Coordinates of C-alpha atoms and ligand atoms in Angstrom, one line a residue:
X27 CA 9.9 201.1 -0.6
X28 CA 12.4 200.2 -3.2
X29 CA 11.5 197.2 -5.5
X30 CA 14.3 195.3 -3.9
X31 CA 12.3 195.7 -0.4
X32 CA 9.0 194.8 -2.0
X33 CA 10.8 191.5 -3.4
X34 CA 12.7 190.8 -0.2
X35 CA 9.4 191.0 1.8
X36 CA 7.7 189.0 -0.9
X37 CA 10.2 186.0 -0.7
X38 CA 10.3 186.2 3.1
X39 CA 6.4 186.0 3.3
X40 CA 6.6 183.1 1.0
X41 CA 9.1 181.1 2.9
X42 CA 6.6 181.6 6.0
X43 CA 3.6 180.6 3.8
X44 CA 5.5 177.5 2.4
X45 CA 6.8 176.6 5.8
X46 CA 3.3 176.3 7.4
X47 CA 1.9 174.2 5.2
X48 CA 0.8 170.9 7.0
X49 CA 0.9 167.4 5.4
X50 CA -1.6 165.6 7.3
X51 CA -4.4 168.3 7.2
X52 CA -3.7 168.3 3.3
X53 CA -4.4 164.3 3.1
X54 CA -7.4 164.5 5.3
X55 CA -8.9 167.3 3.4
X56 CA -8.0 165.2 0.2
X57 CA -9.9 162.2 1.6
X58 CA -12.6 164.4 3.0
X59 CA -13.4 165.6 -0.7
X60 CA -13.3 162.0 -1.9
X61 CA -15.6 160.8 0.0
X62 CA -18.2 162.6 -2.2
X63 CA -18.4 159.8 -4.9
X64 CA -16.0 157.9 -3.5
X65 CA -15.7 154.3 -4.9
X66 CA -14.8 150.8 -2.9
X67 CA -11.8 150.6 -5.6
X68 CA -10.4 153.6 -4.0
X69 CA -11.5 156.1 -7.1
X70 CA -14.0 158.6 -7.3
X71 CA -17.2 159.1 -9.5
X72 CA -18.2 162.7 -9.3
X73 CA -19.2 164.2 -12.9
X74 CA -19.8 167.9 -13.1
X75 CA -23.2 169.5 -11.4
X76 CA -24.5 166.1 -10.6
X77 CA -25.9 165.9 -7.1
X78 CA -22.6 164.6 -5.7
X79 CA -20.6 167.2 -7.2
X80 CA -23.4 169.8 -5.9
X81 CA -22.7 168.2 -1.9
X82 CA -19.0 168.6 -2.9
X83 CA -18.9 172.1 -3.7
X84 CA -21.2 172.7 -0.4
X85 CA -18.5 170.9 1.5
X86 CA -15.9 173.3 0.1
X87 CA -17.8 176.3 0.8
X88 CA -18.1 175.4 4.3
X89 CA -14.5 174.6 4.6
X90 CA -13.9 177.9 2.9
X91 CA -16.1 179.8 5.1
X92 CA -14.4 178.2 8.3
X93 CA -11.0 179.4 6.9
X94 CA -12.5 183.1 7.1
X95 CA -12.8 183.2 3.0
X96 CA -15.5 185.1 1.4
X97 CA -17.3 182.9 -0.8
X98 CA -18.7 184.0 -4.7
X99 CA -20.2 182.2 -7.7
X100 CA -20.0 183.3 -11.4
X101 CA -22.7 182.7 -14.1
X102 CA -20.5 179.6 -15.0
X103 CA -20.8 178.2 -11.4
X104 CA -17.3 178.8 -10.9
X105 CA -16.8 179.0 -6.9
X106 CA -14.2 181.5 -5.6
X107 CA -13.1 181.5 -1.9
X108 CA -11.2 184.8 -1.3
X109 CA -8.8 185.5 1.4
X110 CA -8.7 189.3 1.8
X111 CA -5.6 191.2 1.0
X112 CA -4.3 194.5 2.8
X113 CA -5.5 196.5 -0.6
X114 CA -8.9 194.7 -1.0
X115 CA -9.2 196.6 -4.5
X116 CA -6.3 195.0 -6.3
X117 CA -7.0 192.2 -8.5
X118 CA -6.4 188.8 -6.4
X119 CA -3.8 186.1 -7.2
X120 CA -5.8 183.0 -8.3
X121 CA -5.0 179.3 -7.7
X122 CA -7.2 176.2 -7.7
X123 CA -8.6 174.0 -10.2
X124 CA -11.4 171.5 -10.5
X125 CA -13.4 168.9 -8.9
X126 CA -15.4 167.0 -11.2
X127 CA -14.2 163.6 -12.6
X128 CA -14.5 161.1 -15.4
X129 CA -17.1 158.5 -14.9
X130 CA -14.4 156.8 -13.3
X131 CA -11.4 159.2 -11.8
X132 CA -9.2 159.2 -9.0
X133 CA -8.9 161.2 -6.0
X134 CA -6.5 163.7 -7.2
X135 CA -7.2 165.3 -10.9
X136 CA -8.2 168.6 -10.1
X137 CA -9.3 167.9 -6.3
X138 CA -5.7 168.2 -5.3
X139 CA -5.2 171.9 -6.8
X140 CA -8.5 172.9 -5.4
X141 CA -7.8 171.4 -1.6
X142 CA -3.9 172.5 -2.0
X143 CA -5.2 175.9 -2.7
X144 CA -7.2 176.1 0.6
X145 CA -4.2 174.7 2.5
X146 CA -2.2 177.4 1.4
X147 CA -4.8 179.7 2.9
X148 CA -4.7 177.9 6.0
X149 CA -0.8 178.1 5.9
X150 CA -1.0 181.9 5.5
X151 CA -3.4 182.2 8.3
X152 CA -1.6 180.1 10.4
X153 CA 1.7 181.9 9.7
X154 CA -0.4 185.4 10.2
X155 CA 0.9 186.7 6.8
X156 CA -1.0 189.4 5.1
X157 CA -0.8 189.6 1.9
X158 CA -1.1 192.7 -0.4
X159 CA -3.4 191.2 -2.7
X160 CA -6.2 189.0 -2.0
X161 CA -5.6 185.3 -2.6
X162 CA -8.4 183.3 -4.3
X163 CA -8.9 179.6 -4.7
X164 CA -11.3 178.9 -7.6
X165 CA -13.4 175.6 -8.5
X166 CA -13.9 175.5 -12.2
X167 CA -17.2 174.2 -13.5
X168 CA -16.7 171.0 -15.9
X169 CA -13.3 170.8 -16.5
X170 CA -13.5 167.0 -17.5
X171 CA -16.2 167.5 -20.5
X172 CA -17.2 164.2 -19.7
X173 CA -21.2 164.9 -18.9
X174 CA -21.1 167.9 -20.9
X175 CA -19.0 168.8 -24.2
X176 CA -16.6 170.7 -24.3
X177 CA -14.2 170.5 -21.4
X178 CA -12.8 173.5 -19.5
X179 CA -16.1 175.1 -19.7
X180 CA -15.5 177.4 -16.5
X181 CA -12.1 178.5 -17.1
X182 CA -12.8 179.1 -20.9
X183 CA -15.7 181.2 -20.3
X184 CA -14.1 183.1 -17.4
X185 CA -11.4 183.9 -20.1
X186 CA -14.2 184.8 -22.9
X187 CA -17.5 185.1 -21.1
X188 CA -19.6 185.0 -24.6
X189 CA -18.6 181.2 -24.7
X190 CA -21.5 180.8 -22.0
X191 CA -24.1 181.2 -24.0
X192 CA -23.2 178.5 -26.3
X193 CA -22.5 176.1 -23.7
X194 CA -25.8 176.4 -21.9
X195 CA -27.1 174.2 -24.7
X196 CA -24.7 171.3 -24.6
X197 CA -26.7 168.2 -23.4
X198 CA -25.6 165.1 -21.3
X199 CA -26.5 161.7 -22.3
X200 CA -30.1 162.0 -20.8
X201 CA -30.8 164.9 -22.7
X202 CA -30.1 167.7 -19.6
X203 CA -28.8 170.8 -20.9
X204 CA -25.6 172.2 -19.3
X205 CA -27.9 175.5 -19.0
X206 CA -30.5 173.6 -16.9
X207 CA -28.1 171.7 -14.8
X208 CA -26.2 174.9 -14.2
X209 CA -29.5 177.0 -13.1
X210 CA -30.1 174.1 -10.7
X211 CA -26.4 174.4 -9.2
X212 CA -26.7 178.1 -8.7
X213 CA -30.1 177.7 -7.1
X214 CA -28.3 175.6 -4.6
X215 CA -26.1 178.2 -3.6
X216 CA -28.7 181.1 -2.8
X217 CA -26.6 182.1 0.0
X218 CA -23.3 182.8 -1.9
X219 CA -22.8 186.1 -3.3
X220 CA -22.4 186.1 -7.3
X221 CA -19.6 187.7 -9.0
X222 CA -19.1 188.9 -12.6
X223 CA -18.0 186.2 -15.1
X224 CA -14.1 187.0 -15.9
X225 CA -13.4 189.4 -13.0
X226 CA -9.8 190.5 -13.4
X227 CA -6.9 188.4 -11.6
X228 CA -3.3 189.6 -11.2
X229 CA -1.7 186.0 -11.9
X230 CA -2.8 182.4 -11.6
X231 CA -0.9 179.3 -10.5
X232 CA -2.5 175.7 -10.9
X233 CA -1.2 172.6 -9.1
X234 CA -2.1 169.4 -10.8
X235 CA -0.9 165.8 -11.2
X236 CA 1.1 165.3 -14.1
X237 CA -1.0 162.6 -15.4
X238 CA 1.9 161.1 -17.4
X239 CA 5.4 159.6 -16.9
X240 CA 8.0 162.0 -16.8
X241 CA 8.6 163.2 -13.3
X242 CA 8.4 159.2 -11.9
X243 CA 10.9 158.3 -14.4
X244 CA 13.3 161.4 -13.7
X245 CA 12.6 160.8 -9.7
X246 CA 11.7 164.3 -9.1
X247 CA 8.9 165.4 -6.9
X248 CA 8.2 168.8 -8.5
X249 CA 7.8 169.7 -12.0
X250 CA 7.9 173.4 -13.7
X251 CA 5.2 173.4 -16.4
X252 CA 6.6 175.7 -19.1
X253 CA 3.6 175.3 -21.3
X254 CA 0.6 172.9 -22.7
X255 CA 1.0 171.4 -26.1
X256 CA -1.0 172.6 -29.1
X257 CA -3.7 170.3 -30.3
X258 CA -5.8 170.0 -33.7
X259 CA -8.9 167.9 -33.6
X260 CA -10.6 166.7 -37.0
X261 CA -13.6 164.7 -38.1
X262 CA -13.0 162.1 -41.4
X263 CA -16.1 161.0 -43.1
X264 CA -15.9 158.4 -46.0
X265 CA -18.7 157.7 -48.4
X266 CA -18.7 154.4 -49.9
X267 CA -22.1 152.2 -50.7
X268 CA -23.5 149.7 -48.6
X269 CA -24.1 146.5 -50.0
X270 CA -24.6 142.6 -49.7
X271 CA -21.4 141.2 -48.0
X272 CA -22.6 137.8 -49.7
X273 CA -23.5 138.7 -53.1
X274 CA -21.1 141.7 -54.1
X275 CA -18.1 140.9 -55.8
X276 CA -14.6 142.3 -54.1
X277 CA -13.7 144.3 -57.4
X278 CA -16.9 146.4 -57.4
X279 CA -17.3 147.3 -53.8
X280 CA -17.1 150.9 -52.6
X281 CA -16.4 149.6 -49.3
X282 CA -16.0 152.8 -47.1
X283 CA -14.2 150.6 -44.1
X284 CA -11.7 149.5 -46.3
X285 CA -11.1 153.1 -47.7
X286 CA -10.8 153.8 -43.8
X287 CA -8.4 151.5 -42.9
X288 CA -6.3 152.6 -45.7
X289 CA -6.5 156.2 -44.4
X290 CA -6.1 155.3 -41.0
X291 CA -2.7 153.4 -41.7
X292 CA -1.4 156.4 -43.7
X293 CA -1.9 158.8 -40.9
X294 CA -0.6 156.2 -38.6
X295 CA 2.6 156.1 -40.9
X296 CA 2.7 160.0 -40.6
X297 CA 2.4 160.2 -36.9
X298 CA 4.9 157.5 -36.7
X299 CA 7.3 159.5 -38.9
X300 CA 6.7 162.7 -36.5
X301 CA 7.3 160.9 -33.6
X302 CA 10.5 162.4 -33.0
X303 CA 9.5 165.6 -33.1
X304 CA 6.8 164.9 -30.3
X305 CA 3.5 164.3 -32.3
X306 CA 0.8 162.2 -30.6
X307 CA -2.2 161.2 -32.6
X308 CA -5.1 159.2 -31.7
X309 CA -8.0 157.9 -33.9
X310 CA -10.4 157.6 -30.7
X311 CA -14.3 157.5 -32.1
X312 CA -15.3 155.6 -34.7
X313 CA -19.0 155.5 -36.2
X314 CA -19.7 152.9 -38.9
X315 CA -22.9 152.8 -40.9
X316 CA -24.9 150.3 -40.9
X317 CA -22.3 148.4 -38.7
X318 CA -23.8 145.1 -39.5
X319 CA -22.0 142.0 -39.9
X320 CA -23.0 141.1 -43.3
X321 CA -23.5 144.7 -44.8
X322 CA -20.1 146.3 -46.3
X323 CA -19.9 149.7 -44.6
X324 CA -21.2 152.5 -46.6
X325 CA -20.3 155.3 -44.4
X326 CA -17.2 155.6 -41.8
X327 CA -16.5 158.5 -39.5
X328 CA -13.5 158.6 -37.4
X329 CA -12.0 161.3 -35.1
X330 CA -8.3 162.5 -35.2
X331 CA -6.7 164.1 -32.2
X332 CA -3.3 165.3 -32.8
X333 CA -1.3 167.1 -30.5
X334 CA 2.4 168.5 -30.5
X335 CA 4.5 171.1 -28.9
X336 CA 5.5 172.2 -32.3
X337 CA 3.2 174.0 -34.3
X338 CA 5.0 173.5 -37.3
X339 CA 4.9 169.5 -36.9
X340 CA 1.3 170.3 -36.3
X341 CA 0.5 172.2 -39.4
X342 CA 2.5 169.7 -41.4
X343 CA 0.5 166.4 -40.1
X344 CA -2.9 168.5 -40.9
X345 CA -1.3 168.9 -44.4
X346 CA -0.6 165.3 -44.9
X347 CA -4.0 164.5 -43.4
X348 CA -5.8 166.7 -45.8
X349 CA -3.7 165.3 -48.9
X350 CA -4.5 161.5 -48.0
X351 CA -8.0 162.3 -47.6
X352 CA -7.9 164.1 -51.1
X353 CA -6.0 161.6 -52.8
X354 CA -8.3 159.0 -51.4
X355 CA -11.2 160.8 -53.1
X356 CA -9.6 161.1 -56.4
X357 CA -7.9 157.7 -56.8
X358 CA -10.6 155.5 -55.2
X359 CA -13.8 156.6 -56.1
X360 CA -15.0 157.4 -52.5
X361 CA -16.1 160.7 -51.5
X362 CA -13.9 161.4 -48.4
X363 CA -14.1 164.8 -46.3
X364 CA -12.0 166.2 -43.5
X365 CA -13.5 168.7 -41.1
X366 CA -11.6 170.8 -38.3
X367 CA -13.3 170.3 -35.0
X368 CA -11.0 172.4 -32.6
X369 CA -7.7 173.6 -32.8
X370 CA -5.4 175.5 -30.0
X371 CA -1.8 176.4 -30.3
X372 CA 0.7 175.6 -27.9
X373 CA 0.2 177.6 -24.4
X374 CA 3.4 179.3 -23.2
X375 CA 3.4 180.4 -20.0
X376 CA 5.7 183.4 -19.1
X377 CA 9.3 182.9 -18.4
X378 CA 8.9 185.0 -15.4
X379 CA 6.3 182.9 -14.1
X380 CA 8.2 179.6 -14.5
X381 CA 11.0 181.2 -12.9
X382 CA 9.1 182.0 -9.7
X383 CA 7.4 178.4 -9.7
X384 CA 11.1 177.2 -10.0
X385 CA 12.3 179.0 -6.9
X386 CA 9.1 177.7 -4.8
X387 CA 9.8 174.1 -6.1
X388 CA 13.5 174.1 -5.4
X389 CA 13.0 175.8 -1.8
X390 CA 10.7 172.9 -0.9
X391 CA 12.7 170.1 -2.4
X392 CA 16.0 171.6 -0.8
X393 CA 14.5 171.8 2.6
X394 CA 13.3 168.0 2.2
X395 CA 16.5 166.5 0.8
X396 CA 14.9 165.8 -2.4
X397 CA 16.0 166.2 -6.2
X398 CA 15.7 169.8 -7.5
X399 CA 12.6 170.5 -9.8
X400 CA 12.6 170.0 -13.8
X401 CA 11.0 171.6 -16.4
X402 CA 8.4 169.9 -18.5
X403 CA 5.2 170.4 -20.9
X404 CA 2.2 169.5 -20.2
X405 CA 0.5 166.9 -22.6
X406 CA -2.9 167.0 -21.3
X407 CA -5.3 170.1 -21.3
X408 CA -5.8 172.3 -18.2
X409 CA -8.0 175.0 -17.0
X410 CA -4.7 177.1 -16.8
X411 CA -4.4 176.9 -20.3
X412 CA -7.6 179.1 -21.0
X413 CA -6.6 181.5 -17.8
X414 CA -3.3 182.0 -19.6
X415 CA -5.0 184.2 -22.2
X416 CA -6.3 186.7 -19.4
X417 CA -3.0 187.0 -16.9
X418 CA 0.3 185.6 -16.3
X419 CA -0.1 181.7 -15.7
X420 CA 1.8 178.9 -14.6
X421 CA 1.6 175.2 -13.3
X422 CA 3.3 173.0 -11.0
X423 CA 3.0 169.4 -11.4
X424 CA 4.0 166.3 -9.3
X425 CA 4.5 162.7 -10.0
X426 CA 1.5 160.5 -11.3
X427 CA 2.3 156.8 -10.2
X428 CA 2.9 154.8 -13.8
X429 CA 1.6 158.3 -15.2
X430 CA -1.8 156.9 -14.7
X431 CA -5.2 158.9 -14.4
X432 CA -8.4 158.7 -15.4
X433 CA -8.8 156.0 -13.5
X434 CA -9.3 154.5 -9.9
X435 CA -5.7 153.4 -9.7
X436 CA -4.4 157.2 -10.2
X437 CA -1.9 157.9 -7.0
X438 CA 0.6 160.2 -5.9
X439 CA 2.8 159.6 -2.8
X440 CA 1.7 162.1 0.3
X441 CA 5.2 163.5 0.5
X442 CA 4.8 164.4 -3.2
X443 CA 1.7 166.0 -2.7
X444 CA 3.1 167.8 0.3
X445 CA 5.8 169.3 -1.4
X446 CA 3.3 170.5 -4.5
X447 CA 1.2 172.2 -1.9
X448 CA 4.5 174.0 -0.4
X449 CA 5.7 175.0 -3.7
X450 CA 2.2 176.3 -4.4
X451 CA 2.2 178.3 -1.0
X452 CA 5.4 179.9 -2.0
X453 CA 4.5 180.9 -5.4
X454 CA 0.9 182.2 -4.8
X455 CA 2.5 184.3 -1.6
X456 CA 5.0 185.9 -3.2
X457 CA 2.9 187.0 -6.1
X458 CA 0.1 188.1 -3.6
X459 CA 2.9 190.4 -1.9
X460 CA 3.9 192.4 -5.0
Ligands
ZN1499 ZN1 -7.8 167.7 -14.0

């Protein structure tokens, strides 16, 4: 067969799969999963590897088996639901996302990508499409990082298995280690075959809610994600001297809070100056010691989260941060230090993957009389960020009402969810037929 024949067959199968996606079934499946940890305000509380999460995993295992999938689990608890391909030994096309939530999240963050993946398998079954490669739907463990840090443990350990050893010692607020929670979770899936951590995959497509305002503002139901912005995390520590608030004259104080505020204002000014280049900065976590109403702060520590699609802008911000900390140290008699906690450059998805996603989105949108997709970058981390290290990867976004997520009010219209699943079906099927 010529390559033209192969691409014609692949596009034909992709169209069939896309047309077999069913909206009602998709929504019912989203609601059924949301029942595990569902709240009266419409939100979901299902943190990773909790009893509710394990019940939700079991629910999905049964669903996948009912669709004819082989279920496997790896050493990080990632679940894989595999629909066989005509050539069983070829690396599969991967889709899926995560089902853990923030302490209070919505029904869609992560869960939508997993449920839509199973809907794609159902659509392939209904349309009797046989793909050359297997299709695998993955449920990544601990994407949110709310119970155990860091986030995206499952996908990052998949991309680099040696990371798992360090992750196992991470503790939740109750002192439980990730390793202990993971072992308990694995013990509950004794009927599931295990697979090696980081098995080869051909390509990966993750479908997710945008969690931002771009698609809604553009009135477009589908977005082609071209990449994920880079991020740098820092911890800044300022040492002054704790002293009595009533008796210490202002001019002799070494007030760590005053120094921290001055530094914070300088950082906000740097961030504002780079706003046009897309820099986003957050001083999210503060620790003040002794944190007393009538004692001058002797020790203040805060975190800096800086993100941008432009590495040069991030590098410039880091230089300004280090400069500001050094100058504070020199001029005001404080001991200040900055520590780098985490850095990850911009993730760029391959252009051919974006082109494929765009074809799938455009066809779904056109057939529904909707606006053509637009291209955008992701402001949030996703599992796809790490999977992109090991295979060609891409993402599809659907709109988030008012850009809200990590909140019970998270919402996407059913017709948009439907179109997202259709776009996913197209992309996954075409990849699996190549
Ligand atoms: Zn997510």
